[in-house]
Tab-separated table of C-alpha atoms in Angstrom:
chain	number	residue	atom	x	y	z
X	1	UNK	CA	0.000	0.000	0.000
X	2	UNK	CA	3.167	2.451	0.730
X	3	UNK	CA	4.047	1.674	-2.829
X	4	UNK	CA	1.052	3.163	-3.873
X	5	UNK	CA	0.374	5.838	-1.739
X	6	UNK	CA	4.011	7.186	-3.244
X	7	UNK	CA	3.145	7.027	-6.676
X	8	UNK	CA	0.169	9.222	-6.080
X	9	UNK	CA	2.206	12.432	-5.643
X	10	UNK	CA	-0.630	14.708	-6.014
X	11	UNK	CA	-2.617	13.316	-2.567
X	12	UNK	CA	0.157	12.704	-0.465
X	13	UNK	CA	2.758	14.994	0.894
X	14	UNK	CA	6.536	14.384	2.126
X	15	UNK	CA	4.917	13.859	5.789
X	16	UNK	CA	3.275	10.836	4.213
X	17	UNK	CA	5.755	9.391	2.260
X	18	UNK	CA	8.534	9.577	5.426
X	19	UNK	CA	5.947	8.033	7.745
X	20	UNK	CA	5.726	5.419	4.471
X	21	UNK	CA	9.437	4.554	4.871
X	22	UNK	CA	8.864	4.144	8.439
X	23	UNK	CA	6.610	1.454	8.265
X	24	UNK	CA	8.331	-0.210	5.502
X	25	UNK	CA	11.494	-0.844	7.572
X	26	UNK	CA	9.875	-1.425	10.648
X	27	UNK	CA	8.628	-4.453	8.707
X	28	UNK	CA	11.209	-5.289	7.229
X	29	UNK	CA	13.236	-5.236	10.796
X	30	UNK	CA	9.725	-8.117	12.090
X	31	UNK	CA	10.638	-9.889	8.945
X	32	UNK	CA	14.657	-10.801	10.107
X	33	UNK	CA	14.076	-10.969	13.625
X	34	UNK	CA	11.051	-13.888	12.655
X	35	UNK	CA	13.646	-15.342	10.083
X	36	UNK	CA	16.637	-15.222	12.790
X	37	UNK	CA	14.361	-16.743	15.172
X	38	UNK	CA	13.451	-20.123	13.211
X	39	UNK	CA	17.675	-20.117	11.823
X	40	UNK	CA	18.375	-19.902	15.574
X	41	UNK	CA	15.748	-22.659	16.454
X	42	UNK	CA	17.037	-25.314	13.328
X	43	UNK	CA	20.472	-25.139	14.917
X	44	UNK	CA	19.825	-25.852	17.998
X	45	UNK	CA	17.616	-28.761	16.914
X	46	UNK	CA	20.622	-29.659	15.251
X	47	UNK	CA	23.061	-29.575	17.933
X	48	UNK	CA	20.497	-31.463	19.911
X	49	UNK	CA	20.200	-34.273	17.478
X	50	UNK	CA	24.002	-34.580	17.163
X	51	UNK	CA	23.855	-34.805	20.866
X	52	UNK	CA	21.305	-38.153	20.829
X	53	UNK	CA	23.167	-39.589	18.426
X	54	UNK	CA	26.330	-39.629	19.887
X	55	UNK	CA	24.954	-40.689	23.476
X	56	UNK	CA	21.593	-42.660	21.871
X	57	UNK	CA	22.863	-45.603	23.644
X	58	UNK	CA	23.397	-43.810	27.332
X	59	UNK	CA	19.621	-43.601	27.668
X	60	UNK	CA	19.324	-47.109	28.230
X	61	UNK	CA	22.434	-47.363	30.456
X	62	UNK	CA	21.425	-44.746	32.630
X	63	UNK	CA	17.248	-45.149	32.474
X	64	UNK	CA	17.045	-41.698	31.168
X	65	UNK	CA	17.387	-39.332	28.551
X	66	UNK	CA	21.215	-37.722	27.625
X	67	UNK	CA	21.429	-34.310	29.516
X	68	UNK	CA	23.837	-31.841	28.472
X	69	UNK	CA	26.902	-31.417	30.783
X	70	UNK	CA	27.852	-27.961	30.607
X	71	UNK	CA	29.644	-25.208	32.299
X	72	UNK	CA	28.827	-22.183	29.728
X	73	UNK	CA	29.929	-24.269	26.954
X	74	UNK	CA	28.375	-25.459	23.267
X	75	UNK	CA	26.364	-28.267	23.037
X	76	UNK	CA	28.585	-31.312	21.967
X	77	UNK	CA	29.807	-31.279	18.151
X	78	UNK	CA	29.844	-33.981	16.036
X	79	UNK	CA	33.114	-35.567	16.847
X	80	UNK	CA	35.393	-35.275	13.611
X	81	UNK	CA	39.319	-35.630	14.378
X	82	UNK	CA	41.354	-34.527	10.944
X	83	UNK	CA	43.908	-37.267	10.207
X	84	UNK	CA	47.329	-36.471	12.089
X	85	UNK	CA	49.784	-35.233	10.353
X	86	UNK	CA	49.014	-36.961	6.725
X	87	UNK	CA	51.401	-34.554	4.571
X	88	UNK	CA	54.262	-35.018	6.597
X	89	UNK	CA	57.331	-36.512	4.466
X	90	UNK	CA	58.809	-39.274	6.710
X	91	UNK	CA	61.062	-41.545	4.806
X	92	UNK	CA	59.927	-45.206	4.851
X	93	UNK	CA	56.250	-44.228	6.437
X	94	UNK	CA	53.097	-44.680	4.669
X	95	UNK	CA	49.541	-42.724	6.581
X	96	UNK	CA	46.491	-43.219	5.813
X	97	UNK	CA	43.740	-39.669	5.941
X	98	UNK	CA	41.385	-41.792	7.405
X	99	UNK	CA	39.808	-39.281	9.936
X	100	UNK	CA	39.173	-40.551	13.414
X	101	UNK	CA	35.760	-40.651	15.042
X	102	UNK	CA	34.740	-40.747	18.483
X	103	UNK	CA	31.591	-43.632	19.159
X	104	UNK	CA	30.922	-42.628	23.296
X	105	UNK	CA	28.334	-45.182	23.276
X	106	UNK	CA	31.239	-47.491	24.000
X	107	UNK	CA	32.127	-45.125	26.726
X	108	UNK	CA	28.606	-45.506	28.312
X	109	UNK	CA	27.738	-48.629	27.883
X	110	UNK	CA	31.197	-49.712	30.015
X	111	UNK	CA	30.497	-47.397	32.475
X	112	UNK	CA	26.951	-46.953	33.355
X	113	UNK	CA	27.669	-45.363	36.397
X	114	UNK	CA	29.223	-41.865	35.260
X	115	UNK	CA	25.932	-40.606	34.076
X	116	UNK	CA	23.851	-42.261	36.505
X	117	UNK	CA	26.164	-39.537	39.123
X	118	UNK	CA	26.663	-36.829	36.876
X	119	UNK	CA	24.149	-33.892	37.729
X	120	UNK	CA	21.892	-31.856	34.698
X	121	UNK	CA	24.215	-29.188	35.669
X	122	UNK	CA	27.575	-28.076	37.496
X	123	UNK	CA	27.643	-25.535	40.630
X	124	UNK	CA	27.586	-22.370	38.894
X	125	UNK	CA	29.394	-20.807	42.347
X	126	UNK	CA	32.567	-23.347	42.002
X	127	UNK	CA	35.475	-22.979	39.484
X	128	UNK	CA	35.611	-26.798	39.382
X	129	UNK	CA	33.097	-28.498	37.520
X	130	UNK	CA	31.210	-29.337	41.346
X	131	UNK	CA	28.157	-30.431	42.610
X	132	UNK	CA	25.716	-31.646	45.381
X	133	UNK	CA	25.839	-35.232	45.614
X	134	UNK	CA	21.900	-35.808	46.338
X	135	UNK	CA	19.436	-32.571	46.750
X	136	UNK	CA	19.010	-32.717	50.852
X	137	UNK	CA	22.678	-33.326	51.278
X	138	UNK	CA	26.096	-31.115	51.798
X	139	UNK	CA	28.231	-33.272	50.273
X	140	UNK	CA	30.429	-31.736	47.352
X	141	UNK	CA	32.065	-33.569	44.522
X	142	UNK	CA	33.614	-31.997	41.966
X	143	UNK	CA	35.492	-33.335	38.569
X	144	UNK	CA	39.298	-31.784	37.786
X	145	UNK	CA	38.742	-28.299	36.074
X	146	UNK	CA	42.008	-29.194	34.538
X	147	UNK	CA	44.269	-32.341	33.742
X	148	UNK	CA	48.181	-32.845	33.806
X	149	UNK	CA	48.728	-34.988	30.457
X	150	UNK	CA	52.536	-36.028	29.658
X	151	UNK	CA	55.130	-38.929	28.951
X	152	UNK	CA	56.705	-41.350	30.846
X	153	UNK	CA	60.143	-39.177	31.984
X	154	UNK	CA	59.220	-35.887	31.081
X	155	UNK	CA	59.051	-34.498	34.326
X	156	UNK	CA	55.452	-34.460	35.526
X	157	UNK	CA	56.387	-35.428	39.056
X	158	UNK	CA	58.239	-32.214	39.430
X	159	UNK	CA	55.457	-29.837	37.879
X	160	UNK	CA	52.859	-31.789	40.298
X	161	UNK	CA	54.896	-30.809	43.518
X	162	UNK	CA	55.097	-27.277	42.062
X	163	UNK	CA	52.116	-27.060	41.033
X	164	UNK	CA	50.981	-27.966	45.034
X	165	UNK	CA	52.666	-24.930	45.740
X	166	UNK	CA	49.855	-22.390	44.135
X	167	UNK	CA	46.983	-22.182	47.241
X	168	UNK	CA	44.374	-22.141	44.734
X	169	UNK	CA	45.704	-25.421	43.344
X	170	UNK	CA	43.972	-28.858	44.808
X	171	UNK	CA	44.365	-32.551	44.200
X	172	UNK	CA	43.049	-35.474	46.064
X	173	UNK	CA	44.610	-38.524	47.197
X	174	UNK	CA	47.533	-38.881	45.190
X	175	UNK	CA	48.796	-37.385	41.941
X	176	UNK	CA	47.353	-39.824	39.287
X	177	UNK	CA	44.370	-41.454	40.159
X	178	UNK	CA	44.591	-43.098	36.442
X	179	UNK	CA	40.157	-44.421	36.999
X	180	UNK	CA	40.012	-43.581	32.642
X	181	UNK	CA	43.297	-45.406	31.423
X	182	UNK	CA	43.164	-48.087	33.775
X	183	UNK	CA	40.923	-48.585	37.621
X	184	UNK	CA	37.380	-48.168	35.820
X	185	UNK	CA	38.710	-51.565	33.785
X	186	UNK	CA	40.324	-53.205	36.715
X	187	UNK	CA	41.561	-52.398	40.103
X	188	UNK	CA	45.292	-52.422	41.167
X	189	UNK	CA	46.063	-54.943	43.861
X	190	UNK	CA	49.419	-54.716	45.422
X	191	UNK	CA	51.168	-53.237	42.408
X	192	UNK	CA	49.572	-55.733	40.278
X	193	UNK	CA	46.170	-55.796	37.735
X	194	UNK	CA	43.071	-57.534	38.710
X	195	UNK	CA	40.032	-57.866	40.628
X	196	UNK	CA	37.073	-55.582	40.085
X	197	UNK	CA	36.782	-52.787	38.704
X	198	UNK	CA	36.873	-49.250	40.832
X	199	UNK	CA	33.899	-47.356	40.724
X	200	UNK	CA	33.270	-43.803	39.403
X	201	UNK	CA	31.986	-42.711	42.845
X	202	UNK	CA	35.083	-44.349	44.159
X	203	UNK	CA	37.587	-42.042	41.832
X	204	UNK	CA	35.079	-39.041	42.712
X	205	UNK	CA	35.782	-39.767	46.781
X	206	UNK	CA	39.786	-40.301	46.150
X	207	UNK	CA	39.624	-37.337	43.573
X	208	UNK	CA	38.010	-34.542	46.975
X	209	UNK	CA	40.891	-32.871	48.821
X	210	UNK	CA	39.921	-32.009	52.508
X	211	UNK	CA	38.427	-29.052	51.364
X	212	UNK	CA	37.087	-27.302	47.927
X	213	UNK	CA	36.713	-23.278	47.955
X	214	UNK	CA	34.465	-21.470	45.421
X	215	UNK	CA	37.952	-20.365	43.283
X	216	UNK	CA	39.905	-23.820	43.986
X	217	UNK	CA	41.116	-25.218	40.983
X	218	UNK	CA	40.974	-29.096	41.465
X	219	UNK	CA	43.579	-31.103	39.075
X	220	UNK	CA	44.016	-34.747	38.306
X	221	UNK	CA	47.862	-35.332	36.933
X	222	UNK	CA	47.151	-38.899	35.003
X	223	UNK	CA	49.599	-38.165	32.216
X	224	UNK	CA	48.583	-41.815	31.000
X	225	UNK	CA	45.594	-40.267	29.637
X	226	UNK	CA	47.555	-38.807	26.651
X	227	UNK	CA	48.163	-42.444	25.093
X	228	UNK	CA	47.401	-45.494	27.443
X	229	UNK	CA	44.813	-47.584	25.531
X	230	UNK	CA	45.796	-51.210	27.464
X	231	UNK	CA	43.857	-53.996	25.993
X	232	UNK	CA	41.677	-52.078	23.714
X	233	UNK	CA	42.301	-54.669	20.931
X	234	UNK	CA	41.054	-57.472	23.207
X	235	UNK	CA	38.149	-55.504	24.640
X	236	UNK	CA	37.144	-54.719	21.011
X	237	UNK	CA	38.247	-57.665	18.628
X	238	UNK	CA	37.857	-56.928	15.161
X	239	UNK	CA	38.179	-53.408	15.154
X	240	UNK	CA	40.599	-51.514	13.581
X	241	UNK	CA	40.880	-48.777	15.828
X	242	UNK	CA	39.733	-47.445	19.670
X	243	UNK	CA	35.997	-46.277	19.399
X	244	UNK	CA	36.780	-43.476	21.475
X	245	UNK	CA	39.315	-41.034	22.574
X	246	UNK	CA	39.552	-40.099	26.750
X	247	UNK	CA	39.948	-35.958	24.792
X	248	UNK	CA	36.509	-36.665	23.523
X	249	UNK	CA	35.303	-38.118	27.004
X	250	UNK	CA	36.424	-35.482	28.961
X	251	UNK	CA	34.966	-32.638	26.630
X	252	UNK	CA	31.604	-34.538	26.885
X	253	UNK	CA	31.680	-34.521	30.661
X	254	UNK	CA	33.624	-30.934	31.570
X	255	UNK	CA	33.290	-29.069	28.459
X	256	UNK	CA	35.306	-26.455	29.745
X	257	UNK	CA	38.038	-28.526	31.260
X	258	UNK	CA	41.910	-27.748	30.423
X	259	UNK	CA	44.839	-29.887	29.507
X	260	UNK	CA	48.602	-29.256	30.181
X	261	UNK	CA	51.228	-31.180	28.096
X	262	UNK	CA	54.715	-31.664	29.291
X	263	UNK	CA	57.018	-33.053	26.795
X	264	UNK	CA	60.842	-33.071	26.686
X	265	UNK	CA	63.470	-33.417	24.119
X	266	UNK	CA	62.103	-37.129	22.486
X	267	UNK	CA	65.298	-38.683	22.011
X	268	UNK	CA	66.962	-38.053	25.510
X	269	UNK	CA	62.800	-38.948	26.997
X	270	UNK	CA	63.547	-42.053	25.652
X	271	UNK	CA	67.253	-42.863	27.010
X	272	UNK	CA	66.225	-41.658	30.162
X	273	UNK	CA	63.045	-44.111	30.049
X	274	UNK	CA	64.510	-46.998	29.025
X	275	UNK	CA	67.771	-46.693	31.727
X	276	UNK	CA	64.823	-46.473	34.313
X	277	UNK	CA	62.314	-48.892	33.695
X	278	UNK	CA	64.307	-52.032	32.275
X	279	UNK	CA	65.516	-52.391	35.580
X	280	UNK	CA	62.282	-53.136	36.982
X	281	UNK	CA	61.321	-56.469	38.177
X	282	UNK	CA	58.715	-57.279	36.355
X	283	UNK	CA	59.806	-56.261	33.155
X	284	UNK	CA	63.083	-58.553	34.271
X	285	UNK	CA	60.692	-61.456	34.888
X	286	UNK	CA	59.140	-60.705	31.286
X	287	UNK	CA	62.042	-60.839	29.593
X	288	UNK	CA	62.134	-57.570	28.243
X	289	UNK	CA	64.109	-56.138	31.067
X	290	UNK	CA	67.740	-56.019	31.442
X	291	UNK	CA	69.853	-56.353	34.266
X	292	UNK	CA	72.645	-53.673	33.451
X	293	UNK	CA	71.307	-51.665	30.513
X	294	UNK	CA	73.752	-50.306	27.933
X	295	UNK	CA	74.487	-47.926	25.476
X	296	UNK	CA	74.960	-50.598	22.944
X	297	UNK	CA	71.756	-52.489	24.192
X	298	UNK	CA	70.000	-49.846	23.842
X	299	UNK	CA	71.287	-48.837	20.322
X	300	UNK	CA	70.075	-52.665	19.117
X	301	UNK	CA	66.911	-52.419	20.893
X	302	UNK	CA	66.425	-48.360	19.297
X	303	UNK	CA	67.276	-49.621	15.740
X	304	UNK	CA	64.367	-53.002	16.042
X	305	UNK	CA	61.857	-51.306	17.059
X	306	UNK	CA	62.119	-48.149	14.387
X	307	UNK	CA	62.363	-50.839	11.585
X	308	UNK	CA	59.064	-52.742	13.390
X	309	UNK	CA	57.419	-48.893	13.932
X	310	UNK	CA	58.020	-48.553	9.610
X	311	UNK	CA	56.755	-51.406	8.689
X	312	UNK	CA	53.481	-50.747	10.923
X	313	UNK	CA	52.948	-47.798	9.675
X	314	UNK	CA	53.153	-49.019	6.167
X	315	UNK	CA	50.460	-51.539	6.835
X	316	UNK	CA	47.985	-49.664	9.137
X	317	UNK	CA	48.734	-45.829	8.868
X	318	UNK	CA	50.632	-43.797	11.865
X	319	UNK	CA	47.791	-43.109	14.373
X	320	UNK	CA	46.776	-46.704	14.795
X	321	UNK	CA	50.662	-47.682	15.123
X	322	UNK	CA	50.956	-44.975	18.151
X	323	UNK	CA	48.095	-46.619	19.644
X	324	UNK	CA	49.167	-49.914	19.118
X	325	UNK	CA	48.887	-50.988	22.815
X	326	UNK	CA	49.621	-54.855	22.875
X	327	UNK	CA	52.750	-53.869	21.350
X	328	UNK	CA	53.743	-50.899	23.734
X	329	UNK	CA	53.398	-53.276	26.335
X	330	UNK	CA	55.887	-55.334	25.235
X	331	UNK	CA	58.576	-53.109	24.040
X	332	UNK	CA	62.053	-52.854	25.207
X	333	UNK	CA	61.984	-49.134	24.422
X	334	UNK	CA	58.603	-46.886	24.486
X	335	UNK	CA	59.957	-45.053	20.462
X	336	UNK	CA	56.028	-44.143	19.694
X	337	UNK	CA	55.784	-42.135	22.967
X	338	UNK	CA	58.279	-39.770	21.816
X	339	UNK	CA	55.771	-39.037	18.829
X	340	UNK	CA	53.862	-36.574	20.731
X	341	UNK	CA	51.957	-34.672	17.735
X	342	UNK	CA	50.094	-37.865	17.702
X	343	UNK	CA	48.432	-37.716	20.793
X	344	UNK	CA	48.295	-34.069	21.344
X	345	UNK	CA	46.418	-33.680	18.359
X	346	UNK	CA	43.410	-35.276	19.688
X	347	UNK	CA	43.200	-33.267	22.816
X	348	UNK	CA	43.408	-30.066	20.354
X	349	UNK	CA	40.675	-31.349	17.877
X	350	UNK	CA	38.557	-32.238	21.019
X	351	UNK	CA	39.082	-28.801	22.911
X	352	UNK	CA	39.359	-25.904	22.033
X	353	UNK	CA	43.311	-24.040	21.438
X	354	UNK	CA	42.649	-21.694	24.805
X	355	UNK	CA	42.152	-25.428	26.628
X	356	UNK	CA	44.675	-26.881	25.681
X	357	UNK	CA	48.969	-25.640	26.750
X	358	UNK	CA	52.309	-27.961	26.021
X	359	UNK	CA	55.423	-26.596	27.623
X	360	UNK	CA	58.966	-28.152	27.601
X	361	UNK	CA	60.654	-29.978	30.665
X	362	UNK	CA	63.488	-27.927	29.107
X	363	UNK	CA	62.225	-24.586	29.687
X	364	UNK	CA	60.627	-25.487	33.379
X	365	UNK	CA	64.072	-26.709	34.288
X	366	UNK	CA	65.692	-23.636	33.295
X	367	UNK	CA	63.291	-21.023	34.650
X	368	UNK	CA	60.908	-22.774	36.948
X	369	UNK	CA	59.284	-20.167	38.639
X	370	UNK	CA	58.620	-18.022	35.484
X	371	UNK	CA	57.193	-21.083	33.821
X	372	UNK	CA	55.009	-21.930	36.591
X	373	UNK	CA	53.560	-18.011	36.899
X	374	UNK	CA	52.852	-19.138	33.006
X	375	UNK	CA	50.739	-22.242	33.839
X	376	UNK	CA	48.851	-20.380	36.105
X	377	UNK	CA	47.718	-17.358	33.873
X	378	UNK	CA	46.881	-20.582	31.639
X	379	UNK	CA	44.922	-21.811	34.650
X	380	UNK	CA	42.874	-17.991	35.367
X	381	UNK	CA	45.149	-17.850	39.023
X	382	UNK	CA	46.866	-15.139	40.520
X	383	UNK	CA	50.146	-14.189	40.430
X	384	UNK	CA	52.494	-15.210	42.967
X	385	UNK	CA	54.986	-12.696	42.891
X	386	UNK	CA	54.294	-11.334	46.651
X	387	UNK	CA	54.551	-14.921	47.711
X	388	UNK	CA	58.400	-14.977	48.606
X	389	UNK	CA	57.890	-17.995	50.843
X	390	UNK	CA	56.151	-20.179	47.511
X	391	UNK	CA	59.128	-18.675	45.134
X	392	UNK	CA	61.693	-19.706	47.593
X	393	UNK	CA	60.255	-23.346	47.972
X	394	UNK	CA	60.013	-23.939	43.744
X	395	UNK	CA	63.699	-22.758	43.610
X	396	UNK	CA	64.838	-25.200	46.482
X	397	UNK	CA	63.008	-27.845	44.172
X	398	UNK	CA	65.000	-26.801	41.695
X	399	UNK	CA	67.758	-27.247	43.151
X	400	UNK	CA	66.698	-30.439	44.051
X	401	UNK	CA	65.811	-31.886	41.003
X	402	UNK	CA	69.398	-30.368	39.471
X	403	UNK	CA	71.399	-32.144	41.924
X	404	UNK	CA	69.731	-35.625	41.031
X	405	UNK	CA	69.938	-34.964	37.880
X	406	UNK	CA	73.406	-34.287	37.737
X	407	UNK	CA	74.208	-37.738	40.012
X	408	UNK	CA	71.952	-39.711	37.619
X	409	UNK	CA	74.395	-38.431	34.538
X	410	UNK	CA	77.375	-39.320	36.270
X	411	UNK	CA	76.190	-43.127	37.271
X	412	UNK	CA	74.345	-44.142	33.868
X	413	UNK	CA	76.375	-42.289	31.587
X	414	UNK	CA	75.231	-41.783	28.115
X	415	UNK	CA	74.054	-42.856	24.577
X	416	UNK	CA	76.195	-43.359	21.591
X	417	UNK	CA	76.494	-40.852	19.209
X	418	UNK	CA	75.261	-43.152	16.375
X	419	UNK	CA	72.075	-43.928	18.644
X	420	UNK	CA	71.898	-39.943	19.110
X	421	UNK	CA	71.675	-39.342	15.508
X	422	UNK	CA	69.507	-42.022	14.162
X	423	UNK	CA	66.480	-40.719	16.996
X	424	UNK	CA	67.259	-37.361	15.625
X	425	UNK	CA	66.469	-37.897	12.326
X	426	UNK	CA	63.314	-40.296	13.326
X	427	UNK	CA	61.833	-37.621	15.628
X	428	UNK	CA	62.432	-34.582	13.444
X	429	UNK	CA	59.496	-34.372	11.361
X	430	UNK	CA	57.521	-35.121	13.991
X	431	UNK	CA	58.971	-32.796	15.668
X	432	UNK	CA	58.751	-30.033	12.910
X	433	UNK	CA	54.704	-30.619	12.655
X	434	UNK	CA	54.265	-30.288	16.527
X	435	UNK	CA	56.250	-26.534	16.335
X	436	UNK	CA	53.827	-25.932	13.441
X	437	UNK	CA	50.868	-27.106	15.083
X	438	UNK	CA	51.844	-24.790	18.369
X	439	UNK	CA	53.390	-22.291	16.803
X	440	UNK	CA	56.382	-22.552	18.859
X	441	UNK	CA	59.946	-23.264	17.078
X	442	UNK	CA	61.132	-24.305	20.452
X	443	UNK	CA	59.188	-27.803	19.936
X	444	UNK	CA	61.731	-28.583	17.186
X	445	UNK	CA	64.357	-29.440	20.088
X	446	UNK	CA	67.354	-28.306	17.906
């Protein structure tokens, strides 16, 4: 009618036609918010449907429909993990771009009891991810708001005593309480595997220190949880690959959850691992052990196991042969831990880049207390600088740690030079995609 009402110029004046324009965007403003409103309304139909489908087999494990576990965070993506490092020229390697895909149905259906405790919602009062255990009760349990994930000798023991030193920092029992890699499958028995399994209530009990504040930031250091798959293949037979990933667990449970990586130079990691761990007993018993290891065992043992690591990876791409568990188990030297873009990867796909921070053992060593005011700007804590009594203790650790350090080197001596080289040149690409990945040169250990 406004169109009409302009092209009669002789009844209408300018008062008319500007009250005419008026009208015409006013309804044209109706007409986006009305077309905004249903665009909003598909997508989050959407998200909700990718939600069922990736936990349609929880509501019959738990008696009850999926709820969404969130702390302020998007409803769960589709899980969709870009192949790791597929253009990467590695001599003798062959990878597959096979993507990887999370199926948490397996999750659920193994342990029916994390949803059946999980509440609809978190404590919105708590910077852990906390919560009343029953509604007429003043019991608190609370999930880690973040997670220590590392390597076998790359100094996680070390950042968990500093880490004890922050007041707002809180852990439970001990430092890895390792219920996802290993006690929700079986419980540990006098340093051995076996009877039944622990409980999630049981892990959220061990997980409570004495006391949680609003602003306490609770932490679980299971650096297993980067690449300990045990028995997957047996658990699964016939699959190709694990159905899920613990990255993809955790972001379905504590959206908002963070992950620190500590990694170290790979090729001294695995010297360092493999002069302290063949002397075990049990891996003595096993036969893969060795009473006085040696430079030039440990050459023979380096050069097997990159020729078997090849050959893997020409038959069944990289990422399964990094989770290749029954053969990890087994081996006289742990090479495919020292590929750490492999497993880092996953916990980057699955979180987002703020939630996720790798440092170097290197770098703590040589500047601990810097590094550690670092970690906890990563970790939304205060500054410690008027805390002379905290920076005094994290030096003395320092100290520590240098002195030991320095005793080990002179008892165990060294690698040779050959063995130095050869790990060099398997490492480096690997190396080179995990400085490109965190844009951090550093990472290339040169």
């Amino acid at each position: 009618m406004c169109l009409i009402w302009w092209n009669r110029r002789s009844q209408y004046t300018m008062g008319h036609r500007l009250k005419c324009v008026i009208k015409i965007t006013v309804f044209l403003a109706l007409l986006l918010i009305i077309v905004g409103i249903n665009q909003s309304g598909s997508v989050a139909y959407s998200r909700m449907n990718t939600l069922l489908r990736l936990t349609e087999d929880s509501v019959n494990v738990a008696g009850e429909s999926p709820r969404v576990l969130k702390k302020g965070a998007e409803v769960l993506p589709e899980y969709h993990h870009d192949s790791i490092n597929m253009n990467i020229e590695v001599p003798g390697l062959f990878t597959e771009a096979t993507p990887f895909r999370s199926n948490l149905s397996y999750f659920w259906q193994e342990n029916p009891d994390v949803l059946e405790a999980l509440p609809v919602e978190y404590h919105s009062n708590y910077t852990s991810f906390c919560w009343y255990s029953s509604p007429n009760t003043t019991e608190l349990l609370c999930l880690p708001q973040f997670y220590v994930g590392g390597f076998v000798k790359c100094g996680s023991s070390d950042l968990h005593v500093d880490e004890c030193c922050h007041p707002g920092l809180q852990y439970g029992t001990k430092k890895e309480h390792r219920w996802w890699t290993t006690h929700r499958l079986q419980a540990v028995r006098e340093g051995m595997f076996g009877g039944e399994r622990e409980s999630f209530s049981q892990y959220l009990l061990q997980l409570q220190p004495e006391r949680v504040g609003p602003r306490s930031v609770l932490f679980d250091s299971s650096i297993d949880m980067m690449w300990k798959y045990s028995g997957w293949e047996d658990r699964y037979p016939g699959s190709k690959e694990r159905p899920y990933s613990y990255a993809d667990v955790i972001y379905a449970i504590t959206p908002l959850a963070k992950i620190l990586v500590i990694v170290r130079n790979p090729t001294e990691r695995l010297w360092s691992d493999y002069l302290s761990c063949n002397g075990h007993a049990e891996r003595l018993a096993s036969g893969l052990g060795h009473n006085n290891p040696s430079p030039e065992s440990f050459d023979k043992a380096v050069r097997t196991e990159i020729k078997r690591f090849r050959d893997c990876v020409k038959r069944k791409g990289l990422r399964r042969c990094c989770f290749d568990t029954q053969h990890l188990d087994r081996a006289v030297v742990t090479l495919t831990l020292g590929i750490y873009i492999c497993y880092i990867r996953e916990w980057q796909e699955a979180l987002s880049s703020y939630q996720v921070k790798v440092i170097r053992l290197e770098d703590y060593n040589e500047d601990t207390f810097n590094t550690a005011m670092r970690i906890y700007g990563f970790l939304d804590l205060p500054p410690l600088s008027k805390m002379k009594h905290i920076k005094d203790y994290i030096k003395s650790q320092k100290r520590k740690r240098d002195a030991e350090s320095s005793q080990k080197g002179a008892i165990k001596g060294n690698m040779l030079s050959s063995t130095r080289l050869l790990l060099n040149s398997f490492y480096r690409p690997f190396n080179e995609e995990l400085a490109r990945v965190t844009g951090d040169r550093r990472f290339l250990f040169d």
